[in-house]
Amino acid sequence: MADIIKLLPDHVANQIAAGEVVQRPASVVKELLENAIDAGATLIKLIVKDGGKTLIQVVDNGIGMSETDARLSFERHATSKISCAEDLFALKTKGFRGEALASIAAIAHVDMLTRKPDSELGVHLKIEGSKIISQEMVATSKGTSISVKNLFFNIPARRNFLKSIQVELRHIMDEFHRVALVNPSIEFHFYNNGSEIFNLPQSNSRQRITQVFGSKMKDRLVPVEEQTEVVKVSGFVCKPEFSKKSRGEQFFFANGRFIKSPYLHHAVVAAFEGLLKADHYPGYFLYLDVDPKSIDINIHPTKTEVKFDDEHTLYAVLKSAIKHSLGQFNVAPVLDFERDSNLDTPYAYKEKGAVLPKISVDATFNPFAEPAEPKKAVGSYQKPNVKGWESLYSNIDEDIEKSSFSSVHIESEGQWQSSMYEEDELSQGSGTTFQLQRKYVVSTIKSGLLVIHQNRAHERVLYEKFLGEITLKKGISQQLLFPLSMTFSPQERNILKELQEGLANVGFSFEKLEEETVEVTAVPAMVSESRIGTVLDQLIANHKEGFGEDSISQADVLAKSLSKNLAVKSGEVLDQESQMALVNDLFGCKEPTLSPMLKKTYTIISDRDLDKKLD
């Protein structure tokens, strides 16, 4: 029988390894940025085109490589970071993976220029699908420049699994944030399709956070500092009042490397106990320094999930450090800017005492005395004859019946109908509604009771309204008398640019989108000025969580986000007119039975159900 086991060729093995190392363009960005940092660079430029599908280029001013090192760096298991297995348990560098560049070169066109500071000439290396096309000596600047073009050019199936350009760019931005936040002493530049997104000069940790997420973060940060024999904790947490419904700015760094740790995240949330609203999450930027031997970073291919030797101690230290910082923040005196100065005592009256009011009484007043009849003046008004006044109201009952108010119809956008129940079933109700526990709108119908969830029902009404406006581009807009200035980070401005067309269709209008301070000049008619900031923040947060590739999916998510933010909430009081309008609008929808989040909007309690309850 012939042998069936055989060794795979190197180029096939490299492509298989690339499946672990390179999941998407952001994976390439992470590897190249970490290699540049380990090379001692003080200036790093990241250049991206088409979400990294066409080009990813990282340029640094590090130590560079010799001709031999440049060639060897693309071989499997080639690294300068470790020399024996024991070194894996005491790593202080980042890009130590031996197959990173080899895997990238196996699935892309790689162009590398590199020169050591003491060399006159550098090396220019071209590789396509693990094959070295050319290698020559050239004049180039100090450091290394690696360009990765046409990712997955030789694996069409992998390329087809990539998401849209916007989604891939967002993942690249996430990786860029993780690297830039933990290396404030390095200057970073980030270019996308020729335009500069980030220009981050050398700074400290607090300034770097502000540079990345905008100047609004400056006043939200509370410093955290604690040093023990096990761990040194430093960084910042956001003030409780700036918590968000989405998991936004949450960063853990262990020994200069971004990590994910649900266990430590729970410690942070526990430290905020009693300070956060329901379903809100705190923001934090926490840096942990531990002994490299006490942390295992090799339990996951992406190196983001790690294992600590003594997690329980870390949990306790982290929780107490954050509680201590929040305690210091809370007891510090603050200026009350919301105090109404109109209630202050005027300066001129501060020294004056209070004057008691004087009360005067008419001692001659007699309530039982007959009132004196006034003298009639010439041309004075004569009291009309009011005899027979009863006849004016003799037919009042007939008039009331003719003009009964019970037939008044409250206008709404929808018509009362249902796909599951006959029209006469719903329309033969009492015509009245009432609110139950400020959460449900209840009405009687022919077969029993109709109970509507006011929040979900209004979400469905608004969802179909906004989806129609986005599709037909017929949104009603109201101009603001004074434009509202709002501060956004570069990433948030990019998201607003992506959503600009859809937002314009529902009524939003922006100016100065290229600057940190964006002006909102118009909003949809139903959005109050006080809620503009909340609505836009939630839209951006929902967009970060991801949406489909086509414009239809983007319009769907935008309509869902707007409806969720603007719908009537449980706990709000609705008057009779609003209740009836909600009922009519709901059954005027194409799909009245489900909310945009696919939850039931109403239920019918039949007479039989009531009879069973009372038996």
Coordinates of N, CA and C in Angstrom, one line a residue, residues 329-498:
F329 N -12.7 61.6 43.7 CA -13.3 62.5 42.7 C -14.6 63.1 43.3
N330 N -15.4 62.2 44.0 CA -16.7 62.6 44.5 C -16.6 63.6 45.6
V331 N -15.6 63.4 46.5 CA -15.5 64.3 47.7 C -14.9 65.7 47.3
A332 N -14.3 65.8 46.2 CA -13.7 67.0 45.8 C -14.7 68.1 45.6
P333 N -14.5 69.3 46.1 CA -15.5 70.4 45.8 C -15.6 70.8 44.4
V334 N -16.8 71.0 43.9 CA -17.0 71.4 42.5 C -17.8 72.7 42.5
L335 N -17.6 73.4 41.4 CA -18.4 74.7 41.2 C -19.7 74.3 40.7
D336 N -20.7 75.0 41.2 CA -22.1 74.7 40.8 C -22.5 75.7 39.7
F337 N -22.3 75.3 38.4 CA -22.5 76.2 37.3 C -24.0 76.3 37.0
E338 N -24.8 75.4 37.6 CA -26.3 75.4 37.3 C -27.1 76.3 38.2
R339 N -26.4 76.9 39.2 CA -27.1 77.8 40.2 C -27.7 79.0 39.4
D340 N -28.9 79.3 39.7 CA -29.6 80.4 39.1 C -29.2 81.7 39.8
S341 N -28.5 82.6 39.2 CA -28.0 83.8 39.8 C -29.1 84.8 40.0
N342 N -30.3 84.6 39.4 CA -31.4 85.5 39.6 C -32.0 85.3 41.0
L343 N -31.7 84.2 41.7 CA -32.2 84.0 43.0 C -31.3 84.6 44.1
D344 N -30.2 85.1 43.7 CA -29.3 85.8 44.7 C -29.9 87.1 45.2
T345 N -29.5 87.5 46.4 CA -29.9 88.8 46.9 C -29.1 89.9 46.3
P346 N -29.8 90.9 45.7 CA -29.0 92.0 45.1 C -28.0 92.6 46.1
Y347 N -26.9 93.1 45.6 CA -25.8 93.6 46.5 C -26.3 94.7 47.3
A348 N -27.1 95.6 46.8 CA -27.6 96.8 47.5 C -28.5 96.4 48.7
Y349 N -29.1 95.3 48.7 CA -30.1 94.9 49.7 C -29.5 93.9 50.7
K350 N -28.2 93.5 50.6 CA -27.7 92.5 51.4 C -27.6 92.9 52.9
E351 N -27.4 94.2 53.2 CA -27.3 94.7 54.6 C -28.6 95.2 55.2
K352 N -29.6 95.2 54.4 CA -30.9 95.7 54.8 C -31.7 94.6 55.5
G353 N -32.4 94.9 56.6 CA -33.2 94.0 57.2 C -34.6 93.8 56.6
A354 N -35.3 92.8 57.0 CA -36.7 92.6 56.5 C -37.7 93.5 57.1
V355 N -38.6 94.1 56.4 CA -39.6 95.0 56.9 C -40.9 94.2 57.0
L356 N -41.5 94.2 58.2 CA -42.8 93.5 58.3 C -43.9 94.3 57.7
P357 N -44.8 93.6 57.0 CA -45.9 94.3 56.3 C -47.0 94.8 57.3
K358 N -47.6 95.9 57.0 CA -48.6 96.5 57.8 C -50.0 96.1 57.4
I359 N -50.9 95.7 58.3 CA -52.2 95.3 58.0 C -53.2 96.3 58.5
S360 N -54.1 96.8 57.6 CA -55.1 97.8 58.0 C -56.5 97.1 58.0
V361 N -57.4 97.4 59.0 CA -58.7 96.8 59.1 C -59.7 97.9 59.1
D362 N -60.8 97.7 58.4 CA -61.9 98.7 58.4 C -62.9 98.3 59.6
A363 N -62.8 99.1 60.7 CA -63.5 98.7 61.9 C -65.0 99.0 61.7
T364 N -65.4 99.8 60.7 CA -66.9 100.1 60.5 C -67.6 99.1 59.6
F365 N -66.9 98.1 59.0 CA -67.5 97.2 58.1 C -68.5 96.3 58.8
N366 N -69.7 96.2 58.2 CA -70.8 95.4 58.7 C -71.3 94.5 57.6
P367 N -71.0 93.2 57.7 CA -71.4 92.3 56.6 C -72.9 92.1 56.5
F368 N -73.7 92.4 57.6 CA -75.1 92.2 57.5 C -75.9 93.5 57.1
A369 N -75.2 94.5 56.9 CA -75.9 95.8 56.5 C -76.4 95.7 55.1
E370 N -77.6 96.3 54.8 CA -78.1 96.4 53.4 C -77.2 97.2 52.5
P371 N -76.8 96.7 51.4 CA -76.0 97.6 50.5 C -76.7 98.8 50.0
A372 N -76.1 99.9 50.0 CA -76.7 101.2 49.6 C -76.9 101.1 48.1
E373 N -78.1 101.5 47.6 CA -78.5 101.5 46.2 C -77.8 102.7 45.5
P374 N -77.0 102.4 44.4 CA -76.3 103.5 43.8 C -77.3 104.4 43.0
K375 N -76.9 105.6 43.0 CA -77.7 106.6 42.2 C -77.6 106.4 40.7
K376 N -78.7 106.5 40.0 CA -78.7 106.3 38.6 C -78.3 107.6 37.9
A377 N -77.4 107.5 37.1 CA -76.9 108.6 36.3 C -77.6 108.6 35.0
V378 N -77.6 109.8 34.4 CA -78.3 110.0 33.1 C -77.5 109.2 32.0
G379 N -78.2 108.4 31.2 CA -77.5 107.6 30.2 C -76.9 106.4 30.7
S380 N -77.2 106.0 32.0 CA -76.5 104.8 32.5 C -77.2 103.5 32.0
Y381 N -76.5 102.4 32.1 CA -76.9 101.1 31.6 C -78.1 100.6 32.3
Q382 N -79.1 100.2 31.6 CA -80.4 99.7 32.2 C -80.3 98.1 32.1
K383 N -80.7 97.5 33.3 CA -80.7 96.0 33.3 C -81.8 95.5 32.4
P384 N -81.4 94.6 31.5 CA -82.4 94.0 30.5 C -83.4 93.1 31.2
N385 N -84.5 93.0 30.6 CA -85.6 92.1 31.0 C -85.2 90.6 30.8
V386 N -85.1 89.8 31.8 CA -84.6 88.4 31.6 C -85.7 87.4 31.9
K387 N -87.0 87.9 31.8 CA -88.1 87.0 32.0 C -88.1 86.0 30.8
G388 N -88.4 84.7 31.1 CA -88.5 83.7 30.1 C -87.2 83.1 29.7
W389 N -86.1 83.3 30.5 CA -84.8 82.8 30.2 C -84.8 81.2 30.1
E390 N -85.8 80.6 30.8 CA -85.8 79.1 30.8 C -86.0 78.6 29.3
S391 N -86.7 79.3 28.5 CA -87.0 78.8 27.1 C -85.8 78.7 26.3
L392 N -84.7 79.4 26.6 CA -83.5 79.3 25.8 C -82.9 77.9 25.9
Y393 N -83.1 77.1 26.9 CA -82.5 75.8 27.1 C -83.5 74.7 27.0
S394 N -84.7 75.0 26.4 CA -85.8 74.0 26.4 C -85.4 72.8 25.5
N395 N -84.7 73.0 24.4 CA -84.3 71.9 23.5 C -82.9 71.5 23.6
I396 N -82.3 71.7 24.8 CA -80.9 71.5 24.9 C -80.5 70.0 24.8
D397 N -81.4 69.0 25.2 CA -81.2 67.6 25.1 C -81.1 67.2 23.7
E398 N -82.1 67.7 22.8 CA -82.1 67.3 21.4 C -80.8 67.8 20.7
D399 N -80.4 69.1 21.1 CA -79.2 69.6 20.4 C -78.0 68.8 20.8
I400 N -77.9 68.4 22.0 CA -76.7 67.6 22.4 C -76.6 66.3 21.6
E401 N -77.8 65.6 21.5 CA -77.9 64.4 20.7 C -77.4 64.6 19.3
K402 N -77.9 65.7 18.7 CA -77.5 66.0 17.3 C -76.1 66.2 17.1
S403 N -75.5 66.9 18.1 CA -74.0 67.3 17.9 C -73.2 66.6 19.0
S404 N -73.4 65.2 19.0 CA -72.6 64.4 20.0 C -71.2 64.4 19.7
F405 N -70.3 64.5 20.7 CA -68.9 64.5 20.5 C -68.3 63.1 20.4
S406 N -69.1 62.1 20.6 CA -68.6 60.8 20.6 C -68.1 60.4 19.2
S407 N -68.4 61.1 18.1 CA -68.0 60.7 16.8 C -66.8 61.5 16.3
V408 N -66.1 62.2 17.2 CA -65.0 63.0 16.8 C -63.8 62.0 16.4
H409 N -63.2 62.2 15.3 CA -62.1 61.3 14.8 C -60.8 62.1 15.0
I410 N -59.8 61.4 15.7 CA -58.5 62.0 15.9 C -57.7 61.6 14.7
E411 N -57.1 62.6 14.0 CA -56.3 62.3 12.8 C -55.0 61.7 13.1
S412 N -54.6 60.7 12.4 CA -53.3 60.1 12.5 C -52.8 59.6 11.2
E413 N -51.6 59.3 11.1 CA -51.0 58.9 9.8 C -51.5 57.6 9.3
G414 N -51.9 56.7 10.1 CA -52.3 55.4 9.7 C -53.8 55.2 9.8
Q415 N -54.2 54.1 9.2 CA -55.6 53.7 9.2 C -55.7 52.4 10.0
W416 N -56.8 52.3 10.8 CA -57.0 51.1 11.7 C -57.3 49.9 10.8
Q417 N -56.3 49.0 10.8 CA -56.4 47.7 10.1 C -55.5 46.7 10.7
S418 N -55.6 45.5 10.4 CA -54.7 44.4 10.9 C -54.7 43.3 9.9
S419 N -53.5 42.7 9.9 CA -53.3 41.6 9.0 C -53.7 40.3 9.6
M420 N -53.9 40.2 10.9 CA -54.2 39.0 11.6 C -55.6 38.9 12.1
Y421 N -56.2 40.1 12.3 CA -57.6 40.1 12.8 C -58.5 40.9 11.8
E422 N -59.8 40.5 11.7 CA -60.7 41.2 10.8 C -60.8 42.7 11.2
E423 N -61.1 43.6 10.2 CA -61.2 45.0 10.5 C -62.3 45.3 11.5
D424 N -63.5 44.6 11.2 CA -64.6 44.9 12.1 C -64.3 44.4 13.5
E425 N -63.4 43.5 13.7 CA -63.1 43.0 15.1 C -62.5 44.1 15.9
L426 N -61.5 44.8 15.2 CA -60.8 45.9 16.0 C -61.6 47.2 16.0
S427 N -62.4 47.4 14.9 CA -63.0 48.7 14.8 C -64.3 48.8 15.7
Q428 N -64.8 47.6 16.1 CA -66.0 47.6 16.9 C -65.8 47.7 18.4
G429 N -64.7 48.5 18.7 CA -64.4 48.7 20.1 C -65.1 49.9 20.6
S430 N -64.8 50.2 21.8 CA -65.5 51.3 22.5 C -65.0 52.7 22.0
G431 N -63.9 52.7 21.3 CA -63.4 54.0 20.8 C -62.6 54.8 21.9
T432 N -62.5 54.2 23.0 CA -61.7 54.8 24.1 C -60.5 54.0 24.5
T433 N -59.5 54.6 25.1 CA -58.3 53.9 25.5 C -58.0 54.4 26.9
F434 N -57.1 53.7 27.6 CA -56.5 54.1 28.9 C -55.1 53.6 29.0
Q435 N -54.3 54.2 29.8 CA -52.9 53.8 30.0 C -52.8 53.0 31.2
L436 N -52.0 51.9 31.1 CA -51.9 51.0 32.3 C -50.4 51.0 32.7
Q437 N -50.1 51.4 33.9 CA -48.8 51.5 34.5 C -47.8 52.3 33.6
R438 N -48.3 53.3 32.9 CA -47.5 54.1 32.1 C -46.6 53.3 31.1
K439 N -47.1 52.1 30.7 CA -46.3 51.3 29.9 C -47.2 50.7 28.7
Y440 N -48.5 50.5 29.0 CA -49.3 49.8 28.0 C -50.5 50.8 27.7
V441 N -51.0 50.7 26.5 CA -52.2 51.4 26.1 C -53.3 50.3 25.9
V442 N -54.4 50.4 26.6 CA -55.4 49.3 26.6 C -56.7 49.9 26.0
S443 N -57.3 49.1 25.1 CA -58.5 49.4 24.4 C -59.4 48.2 24.3
T444 N -60.7 48.4 24.3 CA -61.6 47.2 24.2 C -61.9 47.0 22.7
I445 N -62.0 45.7 22.4 CA -62.4 45.3 21.0 C -63.6 44.3 21.2
K446 N -64.0 43.8 20.1 CA -65.2 42.9 20.1 C -65.0 41.7 20.9
S447 N -63.8 41.1 20.8 CA -63.5 39.8 21.4 C -62.8 39.9 22.8
G448 N -62.5 41.1 23.2 CA -61.9 41.2 24.5 C -61.1 42.5 24.7
L449 N -59.8 42.4 25.2 CA -59.0 43.6 25.4 C -57.8 43.6 24.5
L450 N -57.5 44.8 23.9 CA -56.3 45.0 23.1 C -55.3 45.7 24.0
V451 N -54.1 45.1 24.3 CA -53.1 45.6 25.1 C -51.9 45.9 24.2
I452 N -51.5 47.2 24.1 CA -50.4 47.6 23.3 C -49.2 48.1 24.1
H453 N -48.0 47.6 23.8 CA -46.8 48.1 24.4 C -46.4 49.4 23.8
Q454 N -46.5 50.5 24.5 CA -46.4 51.8 23.9 C -45.0 52.1 23.3
N455 N -43.9 51.6 24.0 CA -42.6 51.9 23.4 C -42.4 51.1 22.1
R456 N -42.7 49.8 22.1 CA -42.5 49.0 20.9 C -43.3 49.4 19.8
A457 N -44.6 49.8 20.1 CA -45.5 50.2 19.1 C -45.0 51.5 18.4
H458 N -44.6 52.5 19.2 CA -44.1 53.7 18.7 C -42.8 53.5 17.9
E459 N -41.9 52.6 18.3 CA -40.7 52.2 17.5 C -41.1 51.7 16.2
R460 N -42.1 50.9 16.1 CA -42.6 50.3 14.8 C -43.1 51.5 13.9
V461 N -43.9 52.4 14.4 CA -44.4 53.5 13.7 C -43.3 54.4 13.1
L462 N -42.3 54.7 14.0 CA -41.2 55.6 13.6 C -40.3 54.9 12.6
Y463 N -40.1 53.6 12.8 CA -39.2 52.8 12.0 C -39.7 52.9 10.5
E464 N -41.0 52.6 10.3 CA -41.5 52.6 8.9 C -41.5 54.0 8.4
K465 N -41.7 55.0 9.2 CA -41.7 56.4 8.8 C -40.3 56.8 8.3
F466 N -39.3 56.5 9.1 CA -37.9 56.9 8.8 C -37.4 56.1 7.6
L467 N -37.7 54.8 7.5 CA -37.2 54.0 6.4 C -37.8 54.5 5.1
G468 N -39.1 54.9 5.2 CA -39.7 55.5 4.0 C -39.0 56.8 3.6
E469 N -38.7 57.6 4.6 CA -38.0 58.9 4.3 C -36.6 58.7 3.7
I470 N -35.9 57.8 4.2 CA -34.5 57.5 3.8 C -34.6 57.0 2.3
T471 N -35.5 56.1 2.1 CA -35.6 55.5 0.7 C -36.1 56.5 -0.3
L472 N -37.2 57.3 0.1 CA -37.8 58.2 -0.9 C -37.2 59.6 -0.8
K473 N -36.3 59.8 0.2 CA -35.6 61.1 0.4 C -36.6 62.3 0.5
K474 N -37.6 62.1 1.4 CA -38.6 63.1 1.6 C -38.8 63.4 3.1
G475 N -37.6 63.5 3.8 CA -37.7 63.8 5.2 C -38.0 65.3 5.5
I476 N -38.8 65.5 6.5 CA -39.1 66.9 6.9 C -38.1 67.4 7.9
S477 N -37.5 68.6 7.5 CA -36.4 69.1 8.3 C -36.8 70.5 8.9
Q478 N -36.3 70.8 10.1 CA -36.5 72.1 10.7 C -35.1 72.8 10.9
Q479 N -35.0 74.0 10.4 CA -33.7 74.7 10.5 C -33.6 75.2 11.9
L480 N -32.4 75.1 12.5 CA -32.1 75.7 13.8 C -31.8 77.2 13.7
L481 N -32.4 78.0 14.5 CA -32.1 79.4 14.5 C -30.7 79.7 14.7
F482 N -30.1 79.0 15.7 CA -28.6 79.1 16.0 C -28.0 77.7 15.8
P483 N -27.1 77.5 14.9 CA -26.5 76.2 14.7 C -25.9 75.7 16.0
L484 N -26.0 74.4 16.2 CA -25.5 73.7 17.5 C -24.2 73.2 17.2
S485 N -23.2 73.6 18.0 CA -21.8 73.1 17.8 C -21.6 71.9 18.7
M486 N -21.0 70.8 18.1 CA -20.8 69.6 18.8 C -19.4 69.1 18.5
T487 N -18.7 68.5 19.5 CA -17.3 68.0 19.3 C -17.3 66.5 19.1
F488 N -16.6 66.1 18.0 CA -16.5 64.7 17.7 C -15.1 64.3 17.4
S489 N -14.7 63.1 17.7 CA -13.4 62.6 17.4 C -13.3 62.3 15.9
P490 N -12.0 62.1 15.4 CA -11.9 61.8 14.0 C -12.7 60.6 13.5
Q491 N -12.7 59.5 14.3 CA -13.4 58.3 14.0 C -14.9 58.6 13.9
E492 N -15.4 59.4 14.9 CA -16.9 59.8 14.9 C -17.2 60.6 13.7
R493 N -16.3 61.5 13.3 CA -16.6 62.4 12.1 C -16.6 61.5 10.9
N494 N -15.8 60.5 10.8 CA -15.8 59.6 9.6 C -17.1 58.9 9.5
I495 N -17.7 58.4 10.7 CA -18.9 57.8 10.7 C -20.1 58.7 10.3
L496 N -20.0 59.9 10.7 CA -21.0 60.9 10.3 C -21.0 61.2 8.8
K497 N -19.8 61.1 8.2 CA -19.6 61.3 6.8 C -20.3 60.1 6.0
E498 N -20.1 58.9 6.6 CA -20.7 57.8 5.9 C -22.2 57.8 6.0

